[in-house]
Short mmCIF file of C-alpha atoms and ligand atoms in Angstrom, two decimals:
data_model
loop_
_atom_site.label_atom_id
_atom_site.label_comp_id
_atom_site.label_asym_id
_atom_site.label_seq_id
_atom_site.Cartn_x
_atom_site.Cartn_y
_atom_site.Cartn_z
CA MET A 21 205.58 6.28 88.63
CA ASN A 22 208.75 6.34 85.92
CA SER A 23 207.08 3.86 83.34
CA LYS A 24 206.34 5.94 80.13
CA ARG A 25 204.09 2.65 79.21
CA LEU A 26 201.98 2.85 82.47
CA LEU A 27 201.92 6.85 82.25
CA ALA A 28 200.30 6.63 78.97
CA LEU A 29 197.92 4.57 79.53
CA ALA A 30 197.35 6.90 82.28
CA GLU A 31 196.98 9.70 80.07
CA MET A 32 193.84 8.03 78.27
CA ILE A 33 191.75 7.92 81.47
CA ASP A 34 189.10 10.76 82.10
CA LEU A 35 188.54 12.76 84.72
CA ASN A 36 184.96 10.82 85.58
CA ASP A 37 185.92 7.44 84.67
CA VAL A 38 185.32 4.33 87.13
CA VAL A 39 188.29 2.62 86.01
CA LEU A 40 188.91 -1.26 86.40
CA ASP A 41 192.56 -2.46 86.27
CA VAL A 42 192.28 -5.96 85.02
CA GLY A 43 195.42 -7.61 85.33
CA CYS A 44 196.89 -4.94 87.59
CA ASP A 45 199.82 -7.34 88.77
CA HIS A 46 202.02 -4.90 91.19
CA GLY A 47 199.01 -2.40 91.28
CA TYR A 48 201.20 0.70 89.81
CA LEU A 49 198.55 2.12 87.47
CA SER A 50 196.04 1.96 90.05
CA ILE A 51 197.79 3.58 92.77
CA TYR A 52 199.05 6.39 90.62
CA LEU A 53 195.51 6.90 89.33
CA LYS A 54 194.30 6.88 92.76
CA GLN A 55 197.11 9.33 94.29
CA ASN A 56 196.88 11.81 91.12
CA LYS A 57 192.95 11.64 91.33
CA LEU A 58 192.81 11.04 87.81
CA CYS A 59 189.87 9.14 87.93
CA GLN A 60 186.45 9.37 89.65
CA GLU A 61 187.08 5.77 91.12
CA VAL A 62 189.83 2.67 90.26
CA TYR A 63 189.27 -1.00 91.40
CA ALA A 64 192.23 -3.49 90.80
CA SER A 65 191.77 -6.90 89.86
CA ASP A 66 193.87 -9.88 88.62
CA VAL A 67 193.79 -13.79 88.01
CA ASN A 68 196.60 -14.35 90.18
CA ILE A 69 196.45 -14.49 93.38
CA ASN A 70 200.51 -13.76 94.23
CA ALA A 71 199.94 -10.84 92.08
CA LEU A 72 196.85 -9.55 93.82
CA ASN A 73 198.67 -9.95 96.84
CA MET A 74 201.70 -7.75 95.62
CA ALA A 75 199.15 -5.19 94.64
CA LYS A 76 197.53 -4.99 97.86
CA GLU A 77 201.02 -4.37 99.71
CA ASN A 78 202.06 -1.93 97.30
CA ILE A 79 198.33 -0.19 97.95
CA LYS A 80 198.83 -0.25 101.56
CA LYS A 81 202.61 1.12 101.34
CA ALA A 82 200.94 3.95 98.99
CA LYS A 83 198.41 4.49 101.76
CA VAL A 84 195.48 5.01 99.25
CA LYS A 85 192.36 2.80 99.58
CA ILE A 86 191.68 0.79 96.47
CA LYS A 87 189.09 -1.85 96.30
CA THR A 88 190.65 -5.52 94.69
CA PHE A 89 189.41 -8.35 93.54
CA LEU A 90 190.62 -11.77 92.54
CA SER A 91 189.10 -12.09 89.22
CA ASP A 92 189.61 -13.42 85.68
CA GLY A 93 188.56 -11.32 83.67
CA PHE A 94 185.19 -9.76 84.68
CA ASN A 95 184.15 -12.70 86.09
CA ASN A 96 184.03 -11.87 89.95
CA ILE A 97 183.62 -8.28 89.31
CA ASP A 98 180.44 -6.98 91.20
CA VAL A 99 180.83 -3.44 91.21
CA TYR A 100 180.05 -0.69 88.38
CA PHE A 101 182.81 0.54 86.14
CA ASP A 102 182.84 2.29 82.87
CA THR A 103 186.34 1.92 81.67
CA ALA A 104 188.74 -1.23 81.54
CA VAL A 105 192.28 -0.81 81.13
CA ILE A 106 193.43 -4.32 80.07
CA ALA A 107 197.20 -4.06 79.65
CA GLY A 108 200.42 -6.41 79.46
CA MET A 109 198.34 -9.09 77.95
CA GLY A 110 198.05 -10.97 74.65
CA SER A 111 195.53 -9.99 72.41
CA HIS A 112 193.80 -13.79 72.63
CA THR A 113 193.60 -13.02 76.26
CA ILE A 114 192.18 -9.47 75.82
CA LEU A 115 189.62 -10.57 73.57
CA LYS A 116 188.50 -13.63 75.86
CA ILE A 117 188.05 -11.22 78.83
CA LEU A 118 185.83 -8.59 76.50
CA ASN A 119 184.02 -11.37 75.51
CA SER A 120 181.45 -10.88 78.53
CA GLU A 121 178.27 -9.24 79.20
CA LYS A 122 179.84 -6.80 81.63
CA SER A 123 182.82 -5.42 78.75
CA PRO A 124 182.34 -1.50 79.81
CA SER A 125 181.76 1.53 77.63
CA LYS A 126 185.47 2.62 77.08
CA LEU A 127 188.26 0.28 76.47
CA ILE A 128 192.52 1.45 77.35
CA ILE A 129 194.47 -1.68 75.52
CA CYS A 130 198.16 -2.39 75.18
CA SER A 131 198.68 -5.86 73.74
CA ASN A 132 201.61 -7.84 73.64
CA ASN A 133 200.91 -9.01 70.13
CA ALA A 134 198.71 -9.33 67.22
CA HIS A 135 197.45 -5.91 66.61
CA GLU A 136 195.86 -6.10 63.66
CA PHE A 137 193.72 -9.15 65.05
CA LEU A 138 192.63 -7.06 68.09
CA ARG A 139 191.78 -4.04 66.09
CA LYS A 140 189.66 -6.27 63.58
CA ASN A 141 187.60 -8.20 66.53
CA LEU A 142 187.08 -4.92 68.96
CA ASN A 143 185.75 -3.27 65.59
CA ILE A 144 183.18 -6.31 65.35
CA MET A 145 182.77 -6.33 68.98
CA GLY A 146 180.99 -2.77 68.13
CA TYR A 147 183.93 -0.90 69.37
CA LYS A 148 185.35 2.34 67.64
CA ILE A 149 189.19 3.43 68.07
CA ILE A 150 189.66 6.88 68.93
CA GLU A 151 193.55 7.10 70.03
CA GLU A 152 196.21 5.33 69.67
CA LYS A 153 199.90 6.24 70.62
CA VAL A 154 203.42 4.14 70.50
CA ILE A 155 205.56 4.04 73.11
CA TYR A 156 209.16 3.22 72.84
CA GLU A 157 210.64 1.83 76.23
CA ASN A 158 213.41 -0.45 77.49
CA LYS A 159 213.67 -1.14 73.53
CA HIS A 160 210.26 -2.19 72.71
CA TYR A 161 207.48 -0.78 70.66
CA TYR A 162 204.38 -0.47 73.00
CA ILE A 163 201.31 0.22 71.00
CA ILE A 164 198.28 2.07 73.63
CA MET A 165 194.64 2.47 72.41
CA LYS A 166 191.76 4.07 73.32
CA TRP A 167 188.17 2.77 72.27
CA ILE A 168 184.73 3.59 72.71
CA LYS A 169 181.48 1.98 71.86
CA GLY A 170 180.40 3.01 68.41
CA LYS A 171 180.49 1.82 64.63
CA GLN A 172 183.85 2.85 62.61
CA LYS A 173 184.72 1.58 59.13
CA LEU A 174 188.43 0.91 59.66
CA THR A 175 190.84 0.60 55.90
CA LYS A 176 193.04 -2.25 55.66
CA THR A 177 195.67 -0.28 56.77
CA GLU A 178 194.17 1.32 59.68
CA LEU A 179 193.53 -2.10 61.12
CA LYS A 180 197.25 -3.38 60.39
CA TYR A 181 199.16 -0.33 61.58
CA GLY A 182 196.56 1.49 63.54
CA ILE A 183 195.94 5.51 63.47
CA SER A 184 198.90 6.53 65.32
CA TYR A 185 201.33 6.85 62.14
CA ASN A 186 204.22 6.80 64.15
CA LYS A 187 207.42 7.11 61.97
CA ASP A 188 209.50 5.56 64.17
CA TYR A 189 207.49 2.54 64.90
CA PHE A 190 207.27 2.31 61.11
CA ARG A 191 210.68 2.53 60.59
CA TYR A 192 211.33 -0.39 63.37
CA LEU A 193 208.97 -2.49 61.36
CA ILE A 194 210.69 -1.92 58.01
CA ASN A 195 214.03 -2.93 59.77
CA LYS A 196 212.07 -6.10 61.13
CA ASN A 197 210.73 -7.25 57.52
CA LYS A 198 214.35 -6.23 56.15
CA GLU A 199 215.51 -8.65 58.50
CA LEU A 200 213.09 -11.44 58.07
CA LEU A 201 213.65 -10.96 54.17
CA LYS A 202 217.21 -12.56 54.39
CA LYS A 203 215.35 -15.60 56.32
CA VAL A 204 212.22 -16.65 54.66
CA PRO A 205 212.01 -18.90 51.17
CA ILE A 206 211.48 -17.06 48.17
CA THR A 207 207.62 -17.36 48.48
CA GLN A 208 207.16 -15.07 51.36
CA LYS A 209 209.52 -12.56 50.32
CA ILE A 210 207.12 -10.61 47.87
CA LYS A 211 204.79 -10.38 50.81
CA LEU A 212 207.75 -8.52 53.08
CA TYR A 213 208.67 -6.06 49.98
CA SER A 214 205.00 -5.26 49.53
CA GLU A 215 204.89 -4.25 53.61
CA ILE A 216 208.15 -2.50 53.06
CA HIS A 217 206.88 -0.55 50.26
CA LYS A 218 203.55 0.25 52.11
CA LEU A 219 205.62 1.49 55.40
CA LYS A 220 207.76 3.36 53.10
CA GLY A 221 204.69 5.07 51.60
CA LEU A 222 202.92 5.67 55.22
CA ILE A 223 206.24 7.60 56.35
CA GLU A 224 206.49 9.80 53.24
CA LYS A 225 202.51 10.35 53.24
CA LYS A 226 202.06 11.95 56.92
C1 SAM B 12 202.27 -8.58 82.32
S1 SAM B 12 201.15 -8.29 83.90
C2 SAM B 12 201.01 -6.73 83.36
C3 SAM B 12 200.93 -6.03 84.59
C4 SAM B 12 199.88 -4.68 84.16
N1 SAM B 12 198.94 -4.29 83.75
C5 SAM B 12 200.84 -3.51 83.31
O1 SAM B 12 200.88 -3.19 82.05
O2 SAM B 12 201.93 -3.28 83.62
C6 SAM B 12 199.94 -9.27 82.93
C7 SAM B 12 198.86 -9.45 84.18
O3 SAM B 12 197.76 -9.81 83.91
C8 SAM B 12 197.10 -10.62 84.50
N2 SAM B 12 196.08 -11.74 83.68
C9 SAM B 12 196.22 -12.25 83.00
N3 SAM B 12 195.22 -13.19 82.24
C10 SAM B 12 194.42 -12.46 83.10
C11 SAM B 12 193.10 -12.52 83.10
N4 SAM B 12 191.99 -13.49 82.60
N5 SAM B 12 192.25 -11.73 84.19
C12 SAM B 12 192.69 -10.73 84.99
N6 SAM B 12 194.05 -11.08 85.06
C13 SAM B 12 194.96 -11.40 83.98
C14 SAM B 12 198.31 -11.65 85.13
O4 SAM B 12 198.05 -12.65 86.34
C15 SAM B 12 199.37 -10.63 85.20
O5 SAM B 12 199.50 -9.79 86.71
#
């Protein structure tokens, strides 16, 4: 598997995990986990029949056995799992999926957007964040998070910027804010200056 992002997701899986790969799409992560015996069991699911068929095809080609499910989130999952990987979706979709009695004790998540909103809500839903990585691939920063059931008081800074303290990512955010400064009206500039100041502080601190 040559995706740094998918490899980082796989690294967060523990050997005794029973994993459900939600929104498996191509199925590459599930196949990699199975081929390398990186977890106790892995299941692959997707809400889209074409995606699931592609995963089934790839599973067949890889000559591994992985049970697949056509399912919106956990709705049609009738097997036990204790870990859900949910990657490549937006935070609203991820939270909608997790608003379920079947939500497991461990989550490996890579959202496309709204990370602060996601952290806040996962925390409210009774999860604590235990690991976070920032991966740079294809000119894009991906944030990968590992959550387990439990209580945790996250600071405003942790909710906004996470717990990875990746300096390159912070520099990228500073530059993004600088670009925005050129476009927004004066009333919004103060907020951006304050963010840049906060990010510079974080870079110097760690
Ligand atoms: C961009 S792909 C990501 C594939 C893979 N997880 C990855 O990270 O490379 C997103 C996949 O999530 C699926 N998906 C979106 N909403 C879903 C839902 N509610 N339940 C299950 N799968 C969903 C889509 O059909 C699509 O195949």
